[in-house]
Amino acid sequence: AAGTLSWISHEEPARVLLVEAGAVKPMIALLSSGSSDAAMHAANAIGWFANEHPTRQLLVKHGAIEPLVSLVRTGSPDARMHAANALGWLSSEKDTRDGMVGIGVVGALVDLLTVGTDNGKRYAAIALGWLAYDKSTRMLMVDEGAVPPLANLMATGTDNGKIAGAFAIGWLANEPTARGKIVSSGAIDPLVKL
């Protein structure tokens, strides 16, 4: 059922109907209590649900963040990718970013930058870019080692991965104390080539 709901959630009118029908809570529950495949499909559906602005707060209210972070750490490669995508959508607004950092989202996403699939790395970079909108998070990201794998993504990733890496590095560069780490990590050459 999670797979079917995941596919249905790709269409905007259907997403709204699924949310109104109460699909959010069961999908969140599957992130941590379902099979590996069910968790992957649930994370995919939650990522699609998070495309809708009003649903982001509902997902946070019902506790989606912690199981998504856990799935980024321990899920299958596809589950990690979909969880990072959902976290990216959720972190695109300040109201939903608040509280994400305190539960280890940065470390989980930085890890995914080094071990994830191409799309997993791209989604991790996008989520880190949104998290870097907040000045208070930028140095934490530098301290947790985000810059070298982002620089590597810009140098060796897919075209979309390179763009996502540049998005995150761009927001980190707004922090004056992070600029030296950006330069020393080798990020300048890939940025120039983009």
PDB file of C-alpha atoms in Angstrom:
ATOM      1  CA  ALA A   1       0.000   0.000   0.000  1.00  0.00           C
ATOM      2  CA  ALA A   2       2.857   2.420   0.778  1.00  0.00           C
ATOM      3  CA  GLY A   3       4.199   2.012  -2.742  1.00  0.00           C
ATOM      4  CA  THR A   4       0.818   2.747  -4.282  1.00  0.00           C
ATOM      5  CA  LEU A   5       0.337   5.824  -2.092  1.00  0.00           C
ATOM      6  CA  SER A   6       3.841   6.942  -2.993  1.00  0.00           C
ATOM      7  CA  TRP A   7       3.085   6.775  -6.720  1.00  0.00           C
ATOM      8  CA  ILE A   8      -0.285   8.482  -6.306  1.00  0.00           C
ATOM      9  CA  SER A   9       1.348  11.308  -4.315  1.00  0.00           C
ATOM     10  CA  HIS A  10       3.337  12.380  -7.384  1.00  0.00           C
ATOM     11  CA  GLU A  11       0.314  14.307  -8.660  1.00  0.00           C
ATOM     12  CA  GLU A  12      -0.626  17.523  -6.873  1.00  0.00           C
ATOM     13  CA  PRO A  13      -4.413  17.055  -6.709  1.00  0.00           C
ATOM     14  CA  ALA A  14      -3.895  13.522  -5.406  1.00  0.00           C
ATOM     15  CA  ARG A  15      -1.402  14.724  -2.745  1.00  0.00           C
ATOM     16  CA  VAL A  16      -3.975  17.099  -1.350  1.00  0.00           C
ATOM     17  CA  LEU A  17      -6.601  14.359  -1.265  1.00  0.00           C
ATOM     18  CA  LEU A  18      -4.210  11.925   0.410  1.00  0.00           C
ATOM     19  CA  VAL A  19      -3.353  14.464   3.105  1.00  0.00           C
ATOM     20  CA  GLU A  20      -7.035  15.264   3.668  1.00  0.00           C
ATOM     21  CA  ALA A  21      -7.767  11.522   3.911  1.00  0.00           C
ATOM     22  CA  GLY A  22      -5.244  11.169   6.753  1.00  0.00           C
ATOM     23  CA  ALA A  23      -2.305   9.566   4.930  1.00  0.00           C
ATOM     24  CA  VAL A  24       0.339  11.645   6.750  1.00  0.00           C
ATOM     25  CA  LYS A  25       0.377   9.776  10.078  1.00  0.00           C
ATOM     26  CA  PRO A  26       0.526   6.253   8.608  1.00  0.00           C
ATOM     27  CA  MET A  27       3.331   7.266   6.238  1.00  0.00           C
ATOM     28  CA  ILE A  28       5.321   8.731   9.148  1.00  0.00           C
ATOM     29  CA  ALA A  29       4.760   5.537  11.132  1.00  0.00           C
ATOM     30  CA  LEU A  30       6.125   3.437   8.265  1.00  0.00           C
ATOM     31  CA  LEU A  31       9.401   5.363   8.313  1.00  0.00           C
ATOM     32  CA  SER A  32      10.442   3.518  11.448  1.00  0.00           C
ATOM     33  CA  SER A  33       8.108   0.548  11.799  1.00  0.00           C
ATOM     34  CA  GLY A  34       7.686  -0.743   8.272  1.00  0.00           C
ATOM     35  CA  SER A  35       9.827  -2.962   6.101  1.00  0.00           C
ATOM     36  CA  SER A  36      12.781  -1.448   4.272  1.00  0.00           C
ATOM     37  CA  ASP A  37      10.687  -1.087   1.116  1.00  0.00           C
ATOM     38  CA  ALA A  38       7.738   0.390   3.023  1.00  0.00           C
ATOM     39  CA  ALA A  39      10.029   2.937   4.703  1.00  0.00           C
ATOM     40  CA  MET A  40      11.477   3.901   1.321  1.00  0.00           C
ATOM     41  CA  HIS A  41       8.014   4.364  -0.208  1.00  0.00           C
ATOM     42  CA  ALA A  42       6.827   6.286   2.862  1.00  0.00           C
ATOM     43  CA  ALA A  43       9.822   8.639   2.639  1.00  0.00           C
ATOM     44  CA  ASN A  44       9.089   9.157  -1.056  1.00  0.00           C
ATOM     45  CA  ALA A  45       5.439   9.978  -0.316  1.00  0.00           C
ATOM     46  CA  ILE A  46       6.428  12.333   2.508  1.00  0.00           C
ATOM     47  CA  GLY A  47       8.813  14.089   0.140  1.00  0.00           C
ATOM     48  CA  TRP A  48       5.941  14.627  -2.276  1.00  0.00           C
ATOM     49  CA  PHE A  49       3.623  15.725   0.550  1.00  0.00           C
ATOM     50  CA  ALA A  50       6.268  18.254   1.626  1.00  0.00           C
ATOM     51  CA  ASN A  51       6.046  19.882  -1.809  1.00  0.00           C
ATOM     52  CA  GLU A  52       2.847  21.473  -0.515  1.00  0.00           C
ATOM     53  CA  HIS A  53       3.510  24.429   1.790  1.00  0.00           C
ATOM     54  CA  PRO A  54       0.605  23.812   4.222  1.00  0.00           C
ATOM     55  CA  THR A  55       1.535  20.158   4.583  1.00  0.00           C
ATOM     56  CA  ARG A  56       5.078  20.906   5.796  1.00  0.00           C
ATOM     57  CA  GLN A  57       3.842  22.135   9.164  1.00  0.00           C
ATOM     58  CA  LEU A  58       1.542  19.124   9.437  1.00  0.00           C
ATOM     59  CA  LEU A  59       4.455  16.768   8.792  1.00  0.00           C
ATOM     60  CA  VAL A  60       6.525  18.484  11.478  1.00  0.00           C
ATOM     61  CA  LYS A  61       3.601  18.506  13.901  1.00  0.00           C
ATOM     62  CA  HIS A  62       3.131  14.763  13.486  1.00  0.00           C
ATOM     63  CA  GLY A  63       6.826  14.031  14.045  1.00  0.00           C
ATOM     64  CA  ALA A  64       8.241  13.351  10.592  1.00  0.00           C
ATOM     65  CA  ILE A  65      11.673  14.920  11.163  1.00  0.00           C
ATOM     66  CA  GLU A  66      13.267  12.432  13.577  1.00  0.00           C
ATOM     67  CA  PRO A  67      12.358   9.269  11.662  1.00  0.00           C
ATOM     68  CA  LEU A  68      13.472  10.918   8.412  1.00  0.00           C
ATOM     69  CA  VAL A  69      16.850  11.772   9.960  1.00  0.00           C
ATOM     70  CA  SER A  70      17.118   8.206  11.258  1.00  0.00           C
ATOM     71  CA  LEU A  71      16.315   6.856   7.798  1.00  0.00           C
ATOM     72  CA  VAL A  72      19.005   9.070   6.235  1.00  0.00           C
ATOM     73  CA  ARG A  73      21.464   7.430   8.640  1.00  0.00           C
ATOM     74  CA  THR A  74      20.419   3.791   8.427  1.00  0.00           C
ATOM     75  CA  GLY A  75      18.063   3.182   5.523  1.00  0.00           C
ATOM     76  CA  SER A  76      18.668   1.481   2.221  1.00  0.00           C
ATOM     77  CA  PRO A  77      20.339   3.670  -0.421  1.00  0.00           C
ATOM     78  CA  ASP A  78      16.956   4.543  -1.979  1.00  0.00           C
ATOM     79  CA  ALA A  79      15.333   5.162   1.407  1.00  0.00           C
ATOM     80  CA  ARG A  80      18.207   7.453   2.385  1.00  0.00           C
ATOM     81  CA  MET A  81      17.794   9.360  -0.874  1.00  0.00           C
ATOM     82  CA  HIS A  82      14.033   9.828  -0.442  1.00  0.00           C
ATOM     83  CA  ALA A  83      14.431  10.810   3.224  1.00  0.00           C
ATOM     84  CA  ALA A  84      17.025  13.443   2.263  1.00  0.00           C
ATOM     85  CA  ASN A  85      14.666  14.768  -0.405  1.00  0.00           C
ATOM     86  CA  ALA A  86      11.860  15.065   2.156  1.00  0.00           C
ATOM     87  CA  LEU A  87      14.196  16.826   4.598  1.00  0.00           C
ATOM     88  CA  GLY A  88      15.187  19.204   1.815  1.00  0.00           C
ATOM     89  CA  TRP A  89      11.581  20.185   1.231  1.00  0.00           C
ATOM     90  CA  LEU A  90      10.943  20.491   4.962  1.00  0.00           C
ATOM     91  CA  SER A  91      14.050  22.623   5.491  1.00  0.00           C
ATOM     92  CA  SER A  92      13.064  25.045   2.741  1.00  0.00           C
ATOM     93  CA  GLU A  93      11.059  27.096   5.260  1.00  0.00           C
ATOM     94  CA  LYS A  94      12.321  28.678   8.439  1.00  0.00           C
ATOM     95  CA  ASP A  95       9.362  27.430  10.473  1.00  0.00           C
ATOM     96  CA  THR A  96      10.129  23.837   9.589  1.00  0.00           C
ATOM     97  CA  ARG A  97      13.936  24.232   9.864  1.00  0.00           C
ATOM     98  CA  ASP A  98      13.672  25.189  13.518  1.00  0.00           C
ATOM     99  CA  GLY A  99      14.513  22.203  15.648  1.00  0.00           C
ATOM    100  CA  MET A 100      15.978  20.107  12.832  1.00  0.00           C
ATOM    101  CA  VAL A 101      19.578  20.893  13.688  1.00  0.00           C
ATOM    102  CA  GLY A 102      19.286  19.764  17.301  1.00  0.00           C
ATOM    103  CA  ILE A 103      18.429  16.204  16.300  1.00  0.00           C
ATOM    104  CA  GLY A 104      21.489  15.594  14.157  1.00  0.00           C
ATOM    105  CA  VAL A 105      20.214  16.359  10.680  1.00  0.00           C
ATOM    106  CA  VAL A 106      23.461  18.047   9.636  1.00  0.00           C
ATOM    107  CA  GLY A 107      25.679  15.072  10.498  1.00  0.00           C
ATOM    108  CA  ALA A 108      23.309  12.625   8.812  1.00  0.00           C
ATOM    109  CA  LEU A 109      23.227  14.694   5.611  1.00  0.00           C
ATOM    110  CA  VAL A 110      27.005  15.217   5.604  1.00  0.00           C
ATOM    111  CA  ASP A 111      27.435  11.440   5.887  1.00  0.00           C
ATOM    112  CA  LEU A 112      25.084  10.921   2.954  1.00  0.00           C
ATOM    113  CA  LEU A 113      27.248  13.282   0.860  1.00  0.00           C
ATOM    114  CA  THR A 114      30.046  10.729   1.091  1.00  0.00           C
ATOM    115  CA  VAL A 115      28.196   7.397   0.881  1.00  0.00           C
ATOM    116  CA  GLY A 116      24.945   8.117  -0.915  1.00  0.00           C
ATOM    117  CA  THR A 117      23.782   7.493  -4.437  1.00  0.00           C
ATOM    118  CA  ASP A 118      24.173  10.346  -6.907  1.00  0.00           C
ATOM    119  CA  ASN A 119      20.629  11.508  -6.172  1.00  0.00           C
ATOM    120  CA  GLY A 120      21.109  10.941  -2.448  1.00  0.00           C
ATOM    121  CA  LYS A 121      24.139  13.247  -2.517  1.00  0.00           C
ATOM    122  CA  ARG A 122      22.225  15.832  -4.525  1.00  0.00           C
ATOM    123  CA  TYR A 123      19.271  15.820  -2.117  1.00  0.00           C
ATOM    124  CA  ALA A 124      21.607  15.970   0.888  1.00  0.00           C
ATOM    125  CA  ALA A 125      23.312  19.043  -0.614  1.00  0.00           C
ATOM    126  CA  ILE A 126      19.974  20.716  -1.288  1.00  0.00           C
ATOM    127  CA  ALA A 127      18.827  20.120   2.289  1.00  0.00           C
ATOM    128  CA  LEU A 128      22.134  21.442   3.634  1.00  0.00           C
ATOM    129  CA  GLY A 129      21.773  24.501   1.412  1.00  0.00           C
ATOM    130  CA  TRP A 130      18.353  25.258   2.870  1.00  0.00           C
ATOM    131  CA  LEU A 131      19.657  24.668   6.399  1.00  0.00           C
ATOM    132  CA  ALA A 132      22.520  27.091   5.680  1.00  0.00           C
ATOM    133  CA  TYR A 133      19.982  29.872   5.184  1.00  0.00           C
ATOM    134  CA  ASP A 134      20.160  30.184   8.962  1.00  0.00           C
ATOM    135  CA  LYS A 135      23.327  31.918  10.068  1.00  0.00           C
ATOM    136  CA  SER A 136      23.392  29.888  13.273  1.00  0.00           C
ATOM    137  CA  THR A 137      23.676  26.638  11.311  1.00  0.00           C
ATOM    138  CA  ARG A 138      26.492  27.601   8.960  1.00  0.00           C
ATOM    139  CA  MET A 139      29.445  27.118  11.312  1.00  0.00           C
ATOM    140  CA  LEU A 140      27.915  23.911  12.648  1.00  0.00           C
ATOM    141  CA  MET A 141      27.895  22.632   9.079  1.00  0.00           C
ATOM    142  CA  VAL A 142      31.544  23.617   8.651  1.00  0.00           C
ATOM    143  CA  ASP A 143      32.448  22.032  11.987  1.00  0.00           C
ATOM    144  CA  GLU A 144      30.622  18.806  11.053  1.00  0.00           C
ATOM    145  CA  GLY A 145      32.672  18.533   7.865  1.00  0.00           C
ATOM    146  CA  ALA A 146      30.167  19.591   5.207  1.00  0.00           C
ATOM    147  CA  VAL A 147      32.558  21.631   3.078  1.00  0.00           C
ATOM    148  CA  PRO A 148      34.953  18.952   1.715  1.00  0.00           C
ATOM    149  CA  PRO A 149      32.212  16.567   0.496  1.00  0.00           C
ATOM    150  CA  LEU A 150      30.270  19.500  -0.974  1.00  0.00           C
ATOM    151  CA  ALA A 151      33.419  20.605  -2.812  1.00  0.00           C
ATOM    152  CA  ASN A 152      33.898  17.018  -4.014  1.00  0.00           C
ATOM    153  CA  LEU A 153      30.285  16.888  -5.189  1.00  0.00           C
ATOM    154  CA  MET A 154      30.833  20.062  -7.214  1.00  0.00           C
ATOM    155  CA  ALA A 155      33.981  18.550  -8.744  1.00  0.00           C
ATOM    156  CA  THR A 156      32.843  14.994  -9.442  1.00  0.00           C
ATOM    157  CA  GLY A 157      29.070  14.800  -9.136  1.00  0.00           C
ATOM    158  CA  THR A 158      26.369  14.725 -11.759  1.00  0.00           C
ATOM    159  CA  ASP A 159      25.383  18.049 -13.293  1.00  0.00           C
ATOM    160  CA  ASN A 160      22.456  18.315 -10.864  1.00  0.00           C
ATOM    161  CA  GLY A 161      24.713  17.293  -7.986  1.00  0.00           C
ATOM    162  CA  LYS A 162      27.218  19.997  -8.901  1.00  0.00           C
ATOM    163  CA  ILE A 163      24.485  22.621  -8.891  1.00  0.00           C
ATOM    164  CA  ALA A 164      23.162  21.392  -5.542  1.00  0.00           C
ATOM    165  CA  GLY A 165      26.670  21.489  -4.079  1.00  0.00           C
ATOM    166  CA  ALA A 166      27.130  25.055  -5.307  1.00  0.00           C
ATOM    167  CA  PHE A 167      23.781  26.011  -3.762  1.00  0.00           C
ATOM    168  CA  ALA A 168      24.928  24.782  -0.342  1.00  0.00           C
ATOM    169  CA  ILE A 169      28.433  26.257  -0.630  1.00  0.00           C
ATOM    170  CA  GLY A 170      26.897  29.560  -1.708  1.00  0.00           C
ATOM    171  CA  TRP A 171      24.911  29.832   1.495  1.00  0.00           C
ATOM    172  CA  LEU A 172      27.856  28.695   3.614  1.00  0.00           C
ATOM    173  CA  ALA A 173      29.947  31.448   1.994  1.00  0.00           C
ATOM    174  CA  ASN A 174      27.633  34.000   3.587  1.00  0.00           C
ATOM    175  CA  GLU A 175      29.415  33.182   6.841  1.00  0.00           C
ATOM    176  CA  PRO A 176      32.744  35.061   6.825  1.00  0.00           C
ATOM    177  CA  THR A 177      34.441  32.530   9.098  1.00  0.00           C
ATOM    178  CA  ALA A 178      33.498  29.684   6.728  1.00  0.00           C
ATOM    179  CA  ARG A 179      35.139  31.216   3.674  1.00  0.00           C
ATOM    180  CA  GLY A 180      38.654  30.051   4.525  1.00  0.00           C
ATOM    181  CA  LYS A 181      37.452  26.451   4.828  1.00  0.00           C
ATOM    182  CA  ILE A 182      35.639  26.769   1.496  1.00  0.00           C
ATOM    183  CA  VAL A 183      38.818  27.993  -0.201  1.00  0.00           C
ATOM    184  CA  SER A 184      41.084  25.388   1.449  1.00  0.00           C
ATOM    185  CA  SER A 185      38.684  22.543   0.568  1.00  0.00           C
ATOM    186  CA  GLY A 186      39.218  23.034  -3.144  1.00  0.00           C
ATOM    187  CA  ALA A 187      35.745  24.417  -3.813  1.00  0.00           C
ATOM    188  CA  ILE A 188      36.893  27.402  -5.873  1.00  0.00           C
ATOM    189  CA  ASP A 189      37.974  25.495  -9.012  1.00  0.00           C
ATOM    190  CA  PRO A 190      34.679  23.581  -9.346  1.00  0.00           C
ATOM    191  CA  LEU A 191      32.727  26.790  -8.679  1.00  0.00           C
ATOM    192  CA  VAL A 192      34.607  28.589 -11.444  1.00  0.00           C
ATOM    193  CA  LYS A 193      33.969  25.693 -13.839  1.00  0.00           C
ATOM    194  CA  LEU A 194      30.251  25.765 -13.144  1.00  0.00           C
TER     195      LEU A 194
END
